Tab-separated table of C-alpha atoms in Angstrom:
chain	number	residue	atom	x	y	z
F	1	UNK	CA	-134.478	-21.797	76.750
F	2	UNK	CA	-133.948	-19.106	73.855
F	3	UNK	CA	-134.690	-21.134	70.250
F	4	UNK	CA	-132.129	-19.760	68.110
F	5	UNK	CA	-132.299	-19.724	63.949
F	6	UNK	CA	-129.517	-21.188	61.563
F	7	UNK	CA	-126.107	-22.673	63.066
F	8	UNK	CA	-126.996	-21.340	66.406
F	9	UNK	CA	-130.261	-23.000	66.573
F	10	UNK	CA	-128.572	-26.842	65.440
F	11	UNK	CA	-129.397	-26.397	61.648
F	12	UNK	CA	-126.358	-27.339	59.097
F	13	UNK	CA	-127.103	-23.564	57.126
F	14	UNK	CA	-128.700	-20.421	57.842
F	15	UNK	CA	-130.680	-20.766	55.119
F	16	UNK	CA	-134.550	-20.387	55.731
F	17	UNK	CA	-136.435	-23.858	56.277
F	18	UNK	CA	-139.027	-24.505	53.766
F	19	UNK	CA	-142.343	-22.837	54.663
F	20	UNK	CA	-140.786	-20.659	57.245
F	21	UNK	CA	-142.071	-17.150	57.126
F	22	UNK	CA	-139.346	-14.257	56.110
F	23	UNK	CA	-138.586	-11.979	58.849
F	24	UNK	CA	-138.109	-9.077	56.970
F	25	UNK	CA	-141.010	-7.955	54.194
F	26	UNK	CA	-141.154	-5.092	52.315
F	27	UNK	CA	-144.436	-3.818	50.905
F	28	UNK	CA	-144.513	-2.908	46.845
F	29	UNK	CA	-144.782	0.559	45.594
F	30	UNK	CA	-148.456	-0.018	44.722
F	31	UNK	CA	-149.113	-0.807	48.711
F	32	UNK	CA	-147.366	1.533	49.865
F	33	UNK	CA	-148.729	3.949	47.617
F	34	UNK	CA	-152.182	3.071	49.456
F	35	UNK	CA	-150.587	3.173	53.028
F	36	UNK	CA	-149.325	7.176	52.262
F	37	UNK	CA	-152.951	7.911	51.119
F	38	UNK	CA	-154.789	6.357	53.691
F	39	UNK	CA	-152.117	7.833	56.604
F	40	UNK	CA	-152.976	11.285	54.628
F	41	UNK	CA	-156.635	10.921	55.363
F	42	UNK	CA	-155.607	9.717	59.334
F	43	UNK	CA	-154.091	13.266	59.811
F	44	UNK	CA	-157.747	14.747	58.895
F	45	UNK	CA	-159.313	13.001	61.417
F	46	UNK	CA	-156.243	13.500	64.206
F	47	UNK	CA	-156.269	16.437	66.499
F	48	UNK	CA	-152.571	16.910	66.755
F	49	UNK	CA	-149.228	15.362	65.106
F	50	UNK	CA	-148.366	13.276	68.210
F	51	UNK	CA	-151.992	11.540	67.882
F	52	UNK	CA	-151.463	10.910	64.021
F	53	UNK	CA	-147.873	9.625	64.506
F	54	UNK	CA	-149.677	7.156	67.134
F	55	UNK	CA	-152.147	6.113	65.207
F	56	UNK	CA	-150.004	5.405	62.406
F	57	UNK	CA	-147.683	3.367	63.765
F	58	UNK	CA	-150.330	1.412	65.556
F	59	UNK	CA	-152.101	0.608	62.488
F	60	UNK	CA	-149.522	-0.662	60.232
F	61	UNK	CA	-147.487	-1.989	63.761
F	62	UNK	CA	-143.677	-0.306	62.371
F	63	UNK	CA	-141.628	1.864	63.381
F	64	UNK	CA	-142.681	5.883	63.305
F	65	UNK	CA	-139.567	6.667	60.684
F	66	UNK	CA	-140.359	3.692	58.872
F	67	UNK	CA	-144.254	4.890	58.320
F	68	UNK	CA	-142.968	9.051	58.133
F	69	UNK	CA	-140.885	7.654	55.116
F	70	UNK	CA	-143.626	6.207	53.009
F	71	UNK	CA	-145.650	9.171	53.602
F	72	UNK	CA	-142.993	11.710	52.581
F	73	UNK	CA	-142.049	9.429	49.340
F	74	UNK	CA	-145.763	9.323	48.275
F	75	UNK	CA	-144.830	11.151	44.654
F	76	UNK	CA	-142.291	8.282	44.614
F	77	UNK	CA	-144.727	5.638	45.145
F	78	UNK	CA	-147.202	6.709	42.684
F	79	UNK	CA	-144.739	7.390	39.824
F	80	UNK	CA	-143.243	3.708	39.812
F	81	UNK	CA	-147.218	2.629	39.794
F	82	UNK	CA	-147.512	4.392	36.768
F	83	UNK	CA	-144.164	3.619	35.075
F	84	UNK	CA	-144.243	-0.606	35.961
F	85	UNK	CA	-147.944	-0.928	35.430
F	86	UNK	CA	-148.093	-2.013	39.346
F	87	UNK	CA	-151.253	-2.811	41.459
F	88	UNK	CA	-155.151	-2.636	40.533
F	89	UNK	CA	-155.048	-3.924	37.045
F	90	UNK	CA	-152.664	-5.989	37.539
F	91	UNK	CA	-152.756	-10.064	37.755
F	92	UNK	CA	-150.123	-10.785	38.981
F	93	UNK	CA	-149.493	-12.827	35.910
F	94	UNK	CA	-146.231	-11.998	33.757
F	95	UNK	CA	-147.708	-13.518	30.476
F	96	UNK	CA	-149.555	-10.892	28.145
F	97	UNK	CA	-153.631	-11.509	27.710
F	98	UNK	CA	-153.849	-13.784	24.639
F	99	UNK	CA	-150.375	-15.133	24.758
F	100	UNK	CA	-148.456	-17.891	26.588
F	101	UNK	CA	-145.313	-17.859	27.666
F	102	UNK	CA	-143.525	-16.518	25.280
F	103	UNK	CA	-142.104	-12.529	25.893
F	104	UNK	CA	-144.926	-12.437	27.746
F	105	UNK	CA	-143.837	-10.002	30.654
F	106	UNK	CA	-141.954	-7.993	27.939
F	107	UNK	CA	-145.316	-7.890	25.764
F	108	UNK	CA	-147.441	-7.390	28.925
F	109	UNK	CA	-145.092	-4.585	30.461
F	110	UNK	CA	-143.436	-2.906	27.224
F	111	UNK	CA	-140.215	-4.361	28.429
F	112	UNK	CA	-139.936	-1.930	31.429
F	113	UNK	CA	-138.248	-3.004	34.168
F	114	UNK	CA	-137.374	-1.289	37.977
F	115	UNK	CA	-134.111	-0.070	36.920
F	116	UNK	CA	-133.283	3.071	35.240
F	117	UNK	CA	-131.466	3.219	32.054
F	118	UNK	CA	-128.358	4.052	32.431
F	119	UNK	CA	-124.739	1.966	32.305
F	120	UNK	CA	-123.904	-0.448	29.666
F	121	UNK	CA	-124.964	-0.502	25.649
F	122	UNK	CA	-126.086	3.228	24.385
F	123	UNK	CA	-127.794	2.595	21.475
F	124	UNK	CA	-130.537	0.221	21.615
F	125	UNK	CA	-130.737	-3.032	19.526
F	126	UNK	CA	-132.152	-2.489	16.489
């Protein structure tokens, strides 16, 4: 018999039961960041393309296009490290050293967020 999530499976929603573990999971730019730079030093050791490609995807078990993306997006990764203060460093925490809750990611992180500027107000508050 084939368990099946949500309605299908007998629940009332298909929202996720408490301590269930998220199907799909995305990595952060500082991981992935990491990934790119270790695949980079796989293809050193690999004799051919087909062998890296192998190796890759049996390593971080996904798909090959999945993996060839992170690699080719490695500037990508490394410039949102930079920008959001992402990674080694990094606690984790959003309140600034010294402080307690208050502004503390915007006193930790300058105020940055993932976003770029762009629609809405012009001028900034003064």
């Amino acid at each position: 018999a084939e368990i099946h999530k949500g309605i299908a499976g007998g629940e009332n929603s298909n929202r996720r039961v408490a301590g269930a573990k998220a199907v799909r999971v995305e990595e952060g730019a500082a991981t992935k960041l990491k990934m790119a730079k270790d695949m980079k030093e796989m293809k050193k050791t690999c004799a051919n393309l087909k062998e890296w490609h192998e190796a890759c995807v049996k390593k971080y078990g996904k798909k090959w296009w999945s993996v060839e993306k992170i690699v080719e997006s490695e500037a990508e990764w490394c410039r949102r490290v930079q920008k959001l203060r992402l990674g080694l460093g990094t606690t984790g925490s959003t309140a600034a050293k010294g402080t307690c809750c208050k502004g503390g990611r915007m006193l930790k992180k300058g105020g940055r967020g993932a976003r770029q500027s762009g629609a809405g107000r012009k001028d900034l508050y003064r």
